[in-house]
Coordinates of C-alpha atoms and ligand atoms in Angstrom, one line a residue:
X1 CA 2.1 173.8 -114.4
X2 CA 3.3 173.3 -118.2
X3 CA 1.5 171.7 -120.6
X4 CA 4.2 169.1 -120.9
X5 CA 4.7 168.8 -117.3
X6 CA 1.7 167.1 -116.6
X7 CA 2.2 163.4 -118.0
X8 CA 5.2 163.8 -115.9
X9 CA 5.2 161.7 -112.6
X10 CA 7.8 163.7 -111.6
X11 CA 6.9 167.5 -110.2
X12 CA 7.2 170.6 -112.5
X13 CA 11.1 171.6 -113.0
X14 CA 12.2 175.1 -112.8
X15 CA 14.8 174.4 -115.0
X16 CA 16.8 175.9 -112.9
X17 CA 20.8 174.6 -111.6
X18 CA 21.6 175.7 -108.2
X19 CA 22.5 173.6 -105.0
X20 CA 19.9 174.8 -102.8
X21 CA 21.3 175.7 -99.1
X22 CA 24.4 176.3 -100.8
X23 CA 24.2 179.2 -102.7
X24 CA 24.3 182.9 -101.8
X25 CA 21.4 183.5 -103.8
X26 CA 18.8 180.1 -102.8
X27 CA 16.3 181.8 -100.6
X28 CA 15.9 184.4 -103.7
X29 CA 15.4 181.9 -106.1
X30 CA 13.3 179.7 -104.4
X31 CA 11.0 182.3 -103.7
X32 CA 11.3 183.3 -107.2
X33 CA 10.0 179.7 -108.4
X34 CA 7.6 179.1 -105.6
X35 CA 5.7 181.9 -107.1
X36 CA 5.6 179.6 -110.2
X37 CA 5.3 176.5 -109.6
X38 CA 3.4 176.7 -105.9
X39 CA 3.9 173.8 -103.8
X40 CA 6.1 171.5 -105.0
X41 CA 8.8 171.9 -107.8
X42 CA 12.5 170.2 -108.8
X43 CA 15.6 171.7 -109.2
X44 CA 18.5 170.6 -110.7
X45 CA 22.0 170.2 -107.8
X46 CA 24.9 170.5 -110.0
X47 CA 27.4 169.6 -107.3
X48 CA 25.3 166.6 -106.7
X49 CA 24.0 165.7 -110.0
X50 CA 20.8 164.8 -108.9
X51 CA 17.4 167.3 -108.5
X52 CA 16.6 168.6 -104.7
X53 CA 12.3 168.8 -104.1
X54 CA 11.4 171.7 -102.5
X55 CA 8.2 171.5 -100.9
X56 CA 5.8 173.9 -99.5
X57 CA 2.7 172.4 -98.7
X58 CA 2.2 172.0 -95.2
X59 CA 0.3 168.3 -95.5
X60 CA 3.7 167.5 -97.0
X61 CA 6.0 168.8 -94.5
X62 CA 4.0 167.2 -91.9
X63 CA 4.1 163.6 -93.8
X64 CA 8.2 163.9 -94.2
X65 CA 9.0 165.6 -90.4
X66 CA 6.5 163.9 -88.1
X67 CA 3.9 161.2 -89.6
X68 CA 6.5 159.4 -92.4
X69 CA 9.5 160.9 -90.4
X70 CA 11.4 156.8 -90.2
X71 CA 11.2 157.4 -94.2
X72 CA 13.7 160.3 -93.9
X73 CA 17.3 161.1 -92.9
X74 CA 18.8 164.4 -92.8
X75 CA 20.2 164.3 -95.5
X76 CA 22.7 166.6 -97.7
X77 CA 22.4 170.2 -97.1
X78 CA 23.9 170.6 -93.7
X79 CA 27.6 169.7 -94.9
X80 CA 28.5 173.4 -94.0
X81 CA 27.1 172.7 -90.5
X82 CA 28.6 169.5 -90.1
X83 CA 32.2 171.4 -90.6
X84 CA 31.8 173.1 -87.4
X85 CA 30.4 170.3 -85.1
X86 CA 31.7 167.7 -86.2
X87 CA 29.2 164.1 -85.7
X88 CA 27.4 166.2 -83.4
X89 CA 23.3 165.6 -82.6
X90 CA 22.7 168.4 -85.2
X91 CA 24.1 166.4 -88.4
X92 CA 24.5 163.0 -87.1
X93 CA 22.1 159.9 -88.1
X94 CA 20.8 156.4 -87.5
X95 CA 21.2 155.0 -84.1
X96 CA 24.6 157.6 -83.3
X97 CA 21.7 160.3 -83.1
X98 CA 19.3 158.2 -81.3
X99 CA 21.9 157.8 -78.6
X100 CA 23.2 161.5 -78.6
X101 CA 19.1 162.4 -78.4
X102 CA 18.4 159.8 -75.9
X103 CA 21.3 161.2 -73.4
X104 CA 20.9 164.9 -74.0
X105 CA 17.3 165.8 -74.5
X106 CA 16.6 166.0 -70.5
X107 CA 19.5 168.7 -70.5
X108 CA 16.8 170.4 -72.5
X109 CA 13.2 169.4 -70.3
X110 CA 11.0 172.5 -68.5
X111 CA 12.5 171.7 -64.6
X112 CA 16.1 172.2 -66.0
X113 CA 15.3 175.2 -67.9
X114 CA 14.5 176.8 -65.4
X115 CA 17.4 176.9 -63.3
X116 CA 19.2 178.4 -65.9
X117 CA 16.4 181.5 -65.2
X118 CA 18.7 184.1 -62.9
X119 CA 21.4 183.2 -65.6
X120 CA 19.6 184.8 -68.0
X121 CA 18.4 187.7 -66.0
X122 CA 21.5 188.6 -64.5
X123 CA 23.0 188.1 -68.3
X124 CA 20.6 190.5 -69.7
X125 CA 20.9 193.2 -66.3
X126 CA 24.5 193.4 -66.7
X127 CA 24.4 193.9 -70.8
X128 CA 21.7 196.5 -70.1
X129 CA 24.0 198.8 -68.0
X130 CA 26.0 199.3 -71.6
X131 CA 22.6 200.2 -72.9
X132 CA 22.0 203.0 -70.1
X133 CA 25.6 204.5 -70.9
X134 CA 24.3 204.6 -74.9
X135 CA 21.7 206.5 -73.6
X136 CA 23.1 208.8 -71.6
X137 CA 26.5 209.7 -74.5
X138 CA 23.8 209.2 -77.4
X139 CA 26.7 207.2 -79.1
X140 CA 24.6 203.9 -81.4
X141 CA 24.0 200.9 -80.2
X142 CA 24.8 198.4 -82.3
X143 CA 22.2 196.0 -81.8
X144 CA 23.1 193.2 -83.9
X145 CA 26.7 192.8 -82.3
X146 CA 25.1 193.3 -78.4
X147 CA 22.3 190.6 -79.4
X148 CA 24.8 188.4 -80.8
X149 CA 26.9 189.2 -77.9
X150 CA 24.1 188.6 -75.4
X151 CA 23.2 185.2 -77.2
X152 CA 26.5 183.9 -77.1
X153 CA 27.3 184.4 -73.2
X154 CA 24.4 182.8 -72.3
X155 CA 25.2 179.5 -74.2
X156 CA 28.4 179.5 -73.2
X157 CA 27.9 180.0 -69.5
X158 CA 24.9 177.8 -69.6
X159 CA 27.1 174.9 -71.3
X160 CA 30.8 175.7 -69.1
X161 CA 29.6 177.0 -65.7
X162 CA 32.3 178.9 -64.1
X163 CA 34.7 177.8 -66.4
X164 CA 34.2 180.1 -68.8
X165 CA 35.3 182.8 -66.6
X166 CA 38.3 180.9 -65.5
X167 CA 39.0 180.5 -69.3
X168 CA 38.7 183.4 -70.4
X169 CA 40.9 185.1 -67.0
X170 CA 43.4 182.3 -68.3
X171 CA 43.6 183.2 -71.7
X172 CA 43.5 186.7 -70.9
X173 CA 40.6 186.8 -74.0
X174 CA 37.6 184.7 -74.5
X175 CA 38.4 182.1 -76.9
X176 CA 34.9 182.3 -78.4
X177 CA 34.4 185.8 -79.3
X178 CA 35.4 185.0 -82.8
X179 CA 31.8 183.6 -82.8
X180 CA 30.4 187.3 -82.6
X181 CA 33.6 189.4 -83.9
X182 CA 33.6 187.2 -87.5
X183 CA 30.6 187.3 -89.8
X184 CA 32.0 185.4 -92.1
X185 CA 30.9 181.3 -91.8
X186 CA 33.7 180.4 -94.6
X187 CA 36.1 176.9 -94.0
X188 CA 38.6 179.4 -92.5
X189 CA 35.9 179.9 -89.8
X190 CA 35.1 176.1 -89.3
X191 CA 38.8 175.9 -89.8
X192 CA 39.3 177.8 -86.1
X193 CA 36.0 177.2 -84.8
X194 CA 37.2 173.8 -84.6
X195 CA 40.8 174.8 -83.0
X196 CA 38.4 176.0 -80.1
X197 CA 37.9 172.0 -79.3
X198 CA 41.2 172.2 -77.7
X199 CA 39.6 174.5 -74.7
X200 CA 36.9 172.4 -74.1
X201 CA 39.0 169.2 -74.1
X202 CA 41.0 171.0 -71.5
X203 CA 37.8 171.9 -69.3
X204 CA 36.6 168.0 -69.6
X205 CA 40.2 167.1 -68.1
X206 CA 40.1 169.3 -65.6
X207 CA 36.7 168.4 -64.2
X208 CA 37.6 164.6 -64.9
X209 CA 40.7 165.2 -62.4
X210 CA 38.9 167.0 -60.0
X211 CA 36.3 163.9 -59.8
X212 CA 39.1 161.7 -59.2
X213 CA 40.7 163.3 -56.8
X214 CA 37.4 163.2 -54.6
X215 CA 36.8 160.0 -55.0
X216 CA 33.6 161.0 -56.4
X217 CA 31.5 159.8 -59.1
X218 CA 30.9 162.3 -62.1
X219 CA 28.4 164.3 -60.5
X220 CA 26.5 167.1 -62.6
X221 CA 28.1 170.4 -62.4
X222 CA 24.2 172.1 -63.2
X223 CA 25.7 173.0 -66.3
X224 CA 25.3 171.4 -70.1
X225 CA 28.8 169.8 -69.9
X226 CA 28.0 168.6 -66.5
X227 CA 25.3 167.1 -67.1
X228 CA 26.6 165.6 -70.3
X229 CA 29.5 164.4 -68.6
X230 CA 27.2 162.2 -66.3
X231 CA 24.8 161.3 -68.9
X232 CA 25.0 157.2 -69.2
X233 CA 23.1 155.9 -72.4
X234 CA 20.5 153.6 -70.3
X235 CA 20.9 150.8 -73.0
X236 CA 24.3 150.5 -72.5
X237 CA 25.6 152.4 -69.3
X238 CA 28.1 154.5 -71.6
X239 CA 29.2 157.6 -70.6
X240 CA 29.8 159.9 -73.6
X241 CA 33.8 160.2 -74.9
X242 CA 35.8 163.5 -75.5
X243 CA 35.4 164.0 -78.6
X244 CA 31.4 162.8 -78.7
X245 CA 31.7 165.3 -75.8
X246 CA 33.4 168.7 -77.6
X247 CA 31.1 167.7 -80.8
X248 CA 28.2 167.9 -78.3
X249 CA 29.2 171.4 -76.7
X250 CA 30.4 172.9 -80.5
X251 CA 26.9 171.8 -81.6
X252 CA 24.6 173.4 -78.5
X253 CA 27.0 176.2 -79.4
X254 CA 26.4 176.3 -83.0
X255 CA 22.4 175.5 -82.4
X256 CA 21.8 178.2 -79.8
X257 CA 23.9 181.4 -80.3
X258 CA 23.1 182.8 -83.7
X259 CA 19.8 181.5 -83.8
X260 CA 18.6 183.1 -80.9
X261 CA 20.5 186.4 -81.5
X262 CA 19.2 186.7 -85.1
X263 CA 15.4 186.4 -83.6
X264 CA 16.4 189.1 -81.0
X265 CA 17.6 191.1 -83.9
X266 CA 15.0 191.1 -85.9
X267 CA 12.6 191.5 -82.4
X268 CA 14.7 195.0 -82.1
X269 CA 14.4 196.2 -85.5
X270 CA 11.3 195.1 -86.2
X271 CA 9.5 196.8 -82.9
X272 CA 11.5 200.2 -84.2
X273 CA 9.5 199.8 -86.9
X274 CA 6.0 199.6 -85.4
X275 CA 5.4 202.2 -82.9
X276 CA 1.8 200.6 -82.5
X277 CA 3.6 196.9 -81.7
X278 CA 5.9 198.5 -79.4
X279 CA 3.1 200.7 -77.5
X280 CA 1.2 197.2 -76.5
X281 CA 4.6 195.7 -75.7
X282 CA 5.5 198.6 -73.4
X283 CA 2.5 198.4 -72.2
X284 CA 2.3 194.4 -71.3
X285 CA 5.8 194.9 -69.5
X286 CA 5.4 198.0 -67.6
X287 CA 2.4 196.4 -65.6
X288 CA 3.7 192.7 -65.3
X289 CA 5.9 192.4 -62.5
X290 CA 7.4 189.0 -62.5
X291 CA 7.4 186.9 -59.1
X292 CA 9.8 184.7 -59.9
X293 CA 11.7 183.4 -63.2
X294 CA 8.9 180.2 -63.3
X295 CA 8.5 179.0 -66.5
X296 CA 4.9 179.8 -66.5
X297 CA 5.7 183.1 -64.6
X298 CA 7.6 184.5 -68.2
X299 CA 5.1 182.5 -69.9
X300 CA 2.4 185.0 -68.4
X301 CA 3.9 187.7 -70.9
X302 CA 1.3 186.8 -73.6
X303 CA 2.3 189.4 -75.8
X304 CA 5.6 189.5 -75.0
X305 CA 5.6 186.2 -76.5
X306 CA 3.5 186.9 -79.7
X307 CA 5.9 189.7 -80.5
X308 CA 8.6 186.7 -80.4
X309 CA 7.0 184.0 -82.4
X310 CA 5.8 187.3 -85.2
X311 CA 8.8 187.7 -85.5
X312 CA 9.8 183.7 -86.0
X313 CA 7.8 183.5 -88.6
X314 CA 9.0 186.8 -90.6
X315 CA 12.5 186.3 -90.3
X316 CA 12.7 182.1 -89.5
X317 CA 16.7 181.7 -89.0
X318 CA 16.4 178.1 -89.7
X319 CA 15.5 179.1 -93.0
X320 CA 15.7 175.4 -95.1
X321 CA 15.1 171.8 -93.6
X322 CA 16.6 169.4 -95.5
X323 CA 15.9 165.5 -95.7
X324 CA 16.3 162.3 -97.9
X325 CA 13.5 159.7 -98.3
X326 CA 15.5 155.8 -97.5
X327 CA 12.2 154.5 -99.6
X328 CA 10.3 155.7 -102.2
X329 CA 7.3 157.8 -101.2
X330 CA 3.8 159.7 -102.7
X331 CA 4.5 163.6 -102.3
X332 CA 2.0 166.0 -103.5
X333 CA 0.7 163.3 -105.3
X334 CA 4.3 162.4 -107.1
X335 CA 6.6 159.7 -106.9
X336 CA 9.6 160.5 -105.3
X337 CA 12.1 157.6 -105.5
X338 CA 14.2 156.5 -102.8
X339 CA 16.9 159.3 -102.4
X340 CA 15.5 161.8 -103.0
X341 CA 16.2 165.0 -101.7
X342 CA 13.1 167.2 -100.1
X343 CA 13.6 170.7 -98.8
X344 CA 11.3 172.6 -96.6
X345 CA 11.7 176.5 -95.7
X346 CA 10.0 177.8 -93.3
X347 CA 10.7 181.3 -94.3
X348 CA 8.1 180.9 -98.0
X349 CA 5.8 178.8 -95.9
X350 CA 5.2 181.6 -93.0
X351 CA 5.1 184.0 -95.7
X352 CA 2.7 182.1 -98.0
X353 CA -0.8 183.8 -98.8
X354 CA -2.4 180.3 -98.5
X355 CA -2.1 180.6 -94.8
X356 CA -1.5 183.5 -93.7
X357 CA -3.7 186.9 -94.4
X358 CA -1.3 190.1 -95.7
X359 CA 1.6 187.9 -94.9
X360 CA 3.9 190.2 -95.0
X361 CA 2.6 192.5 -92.2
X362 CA 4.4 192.4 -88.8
X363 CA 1.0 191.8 -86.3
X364 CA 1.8 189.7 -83.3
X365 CA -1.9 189.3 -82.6
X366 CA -2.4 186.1 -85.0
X367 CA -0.6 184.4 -82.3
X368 CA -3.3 185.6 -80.0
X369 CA -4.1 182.2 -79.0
X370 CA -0.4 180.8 -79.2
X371 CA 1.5 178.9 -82.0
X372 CA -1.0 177.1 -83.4
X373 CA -2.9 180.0 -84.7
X374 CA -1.6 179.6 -88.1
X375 CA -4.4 178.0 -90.7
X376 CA -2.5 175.1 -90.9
X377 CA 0.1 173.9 -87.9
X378 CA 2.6 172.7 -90.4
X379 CA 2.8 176.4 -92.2
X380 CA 4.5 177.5 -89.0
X381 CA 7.4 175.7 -88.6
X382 CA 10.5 177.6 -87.3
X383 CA 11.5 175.1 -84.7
X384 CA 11.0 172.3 -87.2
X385 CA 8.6 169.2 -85.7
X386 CA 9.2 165.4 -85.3
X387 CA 11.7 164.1 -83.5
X388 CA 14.1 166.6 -84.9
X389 CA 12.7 169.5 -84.3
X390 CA 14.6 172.0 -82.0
X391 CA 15.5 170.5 -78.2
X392 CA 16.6 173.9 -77.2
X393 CA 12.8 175.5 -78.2
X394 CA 11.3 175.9 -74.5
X395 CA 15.2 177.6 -73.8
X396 CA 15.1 179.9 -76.3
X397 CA 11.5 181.1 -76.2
X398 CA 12.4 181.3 -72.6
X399 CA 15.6 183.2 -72.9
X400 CA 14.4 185.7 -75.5
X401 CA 10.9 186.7 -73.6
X402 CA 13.5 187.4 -70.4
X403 CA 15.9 189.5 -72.2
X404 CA 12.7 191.3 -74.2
X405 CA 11.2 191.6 -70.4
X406 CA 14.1 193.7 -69.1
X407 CA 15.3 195.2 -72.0
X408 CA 11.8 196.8 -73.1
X409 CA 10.6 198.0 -69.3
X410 CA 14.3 200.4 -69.6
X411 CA 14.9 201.1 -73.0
X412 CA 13.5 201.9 -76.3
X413 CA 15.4 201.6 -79.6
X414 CA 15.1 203.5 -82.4
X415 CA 16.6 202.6 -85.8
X416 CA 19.1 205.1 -87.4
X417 CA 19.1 203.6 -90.8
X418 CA 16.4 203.7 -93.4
X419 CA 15.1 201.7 -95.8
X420 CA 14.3 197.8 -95.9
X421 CA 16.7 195.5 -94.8
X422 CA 18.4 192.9 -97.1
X423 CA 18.7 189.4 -95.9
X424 CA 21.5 186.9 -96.2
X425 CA 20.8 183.1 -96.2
X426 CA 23.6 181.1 -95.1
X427 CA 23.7 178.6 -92.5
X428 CA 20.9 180.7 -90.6
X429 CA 19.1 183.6 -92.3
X430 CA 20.4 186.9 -90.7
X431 CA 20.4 190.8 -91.8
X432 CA 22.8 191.3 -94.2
X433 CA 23.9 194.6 -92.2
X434 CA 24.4 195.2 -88.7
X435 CA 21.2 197.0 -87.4
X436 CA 22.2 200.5 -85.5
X437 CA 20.1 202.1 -83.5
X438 CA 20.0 205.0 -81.1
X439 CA 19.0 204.0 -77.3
X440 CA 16.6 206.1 -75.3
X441 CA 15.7 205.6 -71.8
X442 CA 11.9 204.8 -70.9
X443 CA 9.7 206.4 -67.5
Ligands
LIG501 C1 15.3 181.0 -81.8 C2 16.2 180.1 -81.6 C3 16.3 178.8 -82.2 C4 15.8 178.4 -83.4 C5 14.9 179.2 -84.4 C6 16.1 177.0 -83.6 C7 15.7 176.2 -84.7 C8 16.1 174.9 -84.8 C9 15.6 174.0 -85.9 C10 14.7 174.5 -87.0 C11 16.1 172.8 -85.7 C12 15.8 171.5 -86.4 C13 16.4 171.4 -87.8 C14 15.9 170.2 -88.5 O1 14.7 169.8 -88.4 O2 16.6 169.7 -89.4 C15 16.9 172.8 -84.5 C16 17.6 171.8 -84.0 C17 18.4 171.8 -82.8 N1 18.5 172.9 -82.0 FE1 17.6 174.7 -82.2 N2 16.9 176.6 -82.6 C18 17.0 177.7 -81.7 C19 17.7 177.7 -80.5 C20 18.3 176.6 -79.9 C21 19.0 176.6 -78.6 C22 19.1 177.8 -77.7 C23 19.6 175.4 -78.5 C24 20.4 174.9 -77.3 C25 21.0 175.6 -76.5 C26 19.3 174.6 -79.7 C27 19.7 173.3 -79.9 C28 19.3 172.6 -80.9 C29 19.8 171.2 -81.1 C30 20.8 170.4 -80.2 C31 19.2 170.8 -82.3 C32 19.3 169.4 -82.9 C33 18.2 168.5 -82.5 C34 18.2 167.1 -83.1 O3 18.6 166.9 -84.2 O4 17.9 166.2 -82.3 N3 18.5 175.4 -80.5 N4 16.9 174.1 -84.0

């Protein structure tokens, strides 16, 4: 800290001028001042004209997320997100969210989860037959397209039910593909991710008419929209409207496919790149034969799991939480006034020294006894915590240690570029270039 810093109530400024979140370059520069300034610093948002916090002491990030969380909306810094879904649970606030939350969280609970389990296998069986015939032409599998690819028909089948397939055979095309085929996340994209609302809208009618012509009550198709669609708030009896309704499916959309393929991603490349990790994987899946798709059965796959979460914490794609205090609050031992800004990432907390030995190693055994292994539980955020943090976490754990399960008893990937791989922050942190790797077969 500077000399002239410390009469300062305020924390130490890095007298810097970037809008955090918004920037190519934040995650650089933020690492950049961490190293600094440490815990807590200010930085000035031009486009805002007001200074963002950003915070990386765990004690702190537990005080704003989960024991001071009524202090604290979201915030700015999801303006880019909020292009895509609209006043969906992601972005929304105040008692809109509470009611989105209350009405969609047991979408999201262990029993219905499950059932979505031979989804996901038969998902990852059928993508894995295009692995075989990599193997067999030695042509390069391009492993950041097939996870993203992977990622995104599970959502979407999980959420539509059978009518994405009727959809897509009526469209001739699957309207959603632009999800995986542009990498660009620009206001063009939001501009026709959002003409996508149409299709939805039309899936919602359709099932609406087919209620009435039974003379039935909405009844819960066993898939998201279903289930949304015969969701009543219980303070109210409300069912949720259209548009609440496409907002709801754009924002599972937007929450669960790129996340989930960027972990997958960087699961692939970063197994490729550590025989010794990949040996103890192998060797956990070649012996475990699942009985069923039981959450606890998958569950079983210790190390499976610890290769998952390793690589969570390397390569968080939730890469900055945002939130604004309502009231003025002590952080770090400042003052921060009402309004102000406080950014968390949980890519420099996971990588920070403080808490985690040789950091930047890739060893899934510190999760030998599960997530809380990390020194401090707030230093290993990647699913946030408090009543924000991810709804979709047991899914996606889930979803990713099935795909691994498959994939890694048939396959091994081997990466066919060199060198370290540069990251891009955006709305989720991803590889700035797709990963390519050759496919062999295994036993
Ligand atoms: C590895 C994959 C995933 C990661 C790393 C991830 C991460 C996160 C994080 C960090 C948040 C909270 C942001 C905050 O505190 O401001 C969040 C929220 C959310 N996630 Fe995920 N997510 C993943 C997969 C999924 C999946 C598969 C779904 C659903 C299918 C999903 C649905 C949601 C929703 C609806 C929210 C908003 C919750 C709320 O505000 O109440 N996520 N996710």
């Amino acid at each position: 800290m500077a000399a002239s810093d410390r009469d300062d109530p305020r924390p130490p400024c890095a007298h810097a001028q970037f809008d955090v979140g918004e920037t190519d370059d934040s995650l650089a520069r933020m690492i950049e001042h961490g190293a600094e300034f440490g815990d807590i610093y200010r930085v000035h948002a031009p486009s805002h004209k007001s200074d963002t916090w950003v915070v990386a002491d765990p004690e702190t990030i537990k005080r704003v997320l989960v024991s001071n969380h009524r202090n604290y909306t979201i915030g700015r810094g999801l303006d880019r997100v909020r292009l895509l879904v609209g006043n969906g649970i992601i972005v929304s606030e105040g008692e809109v969210w509470k009611r989105q939350h209350r009405m969609m969280q047991p979408m999201f609970q262990r029993s219905r989860v499950e059932r979505f389990g031979a989804l996901i296998a038969d998902v990852s069986r059928r993508r894995l037959a295009g692995w075989a015939e990599k193997a067999a032409s030695g042509e390069l599998l391009n492993v950041t397209r097939e996870t993203s690819e992977g990622a995104l028909e599970v959502v979407l089948r999980a959420t539509l039910g059978a009518d994405l397939d009727r959809l897509v055979s009526g469209l001739g095309a699957n309207p959603f593909a632009l999800l995986t085929e542009e990498s660009a996340r620009d206001l063009r994209f939001a501009f026709r991710f959002r003409q996508l609302g149409r299709h939805i809208e039309a899936v919602i009618t359709r099932r609406e008419a087919a209620v009435k012509d039974a003379g039935a009550a909405a009844s819960d198709d066993g898939d998201w929209l279903g289930m949304m669609m015969a969701a009543r708030d219980r303070s109210d009896g409300s069912a949720m409207s259209h548009r609440e309704l496409i907002d709801e499916v754009m924002s599972i959309i937007v929450a669960g496919h790129e996340t989930t393929a960027a972990v997958l991603n960087s699961v692939w490349y970063l197994l490729s790149q550590h025989p010794q990790v990949e040996a103890k994987l192998h060797a956990e899946v070649d012996v475990s034969v699942l009985p069923d798709l039981r959450l606890t059965s998958v569950a079983a796959l210790k190390y499976t799991h610890q290769v998952i979460l390793e690589a969570m914490r390397l390569y968080p794609p939730v890469w900055v939480l945002t939130r604004r205090c309502l009231h003025a609050d002590r952080l770090v031992g400042y003052h921060a006034p009402a309004g102000t800004d406080v950014f968390m990432s949980p890519y420099i907390v996971q990588r920070d020294p403080q808490h985690w030995p040789e950091p930047e190693q890739f060893r899934p055994e510190r999760f030998d006894s599960g997530a809380d292994s990390a020194a401090h539980r707030f230093a290993y955020i990647p699913f946030s915590a408090g009543p924000r943090h991810c709804v979709g976490e047991t899914f996606a754990t889930y979803e990713m240690a099935i795909h691994l399960y498959h994939a890694a008893r048939g396959f091994r990937l081997r990466c066919a570029q060199t060198g370290p791989r540069e990251m891009e922050a955006r709305i989720n942190l991803r590889m700035r270039e797709d990963v390519l790797m050759s496919v062999e077969r295994r036993g």
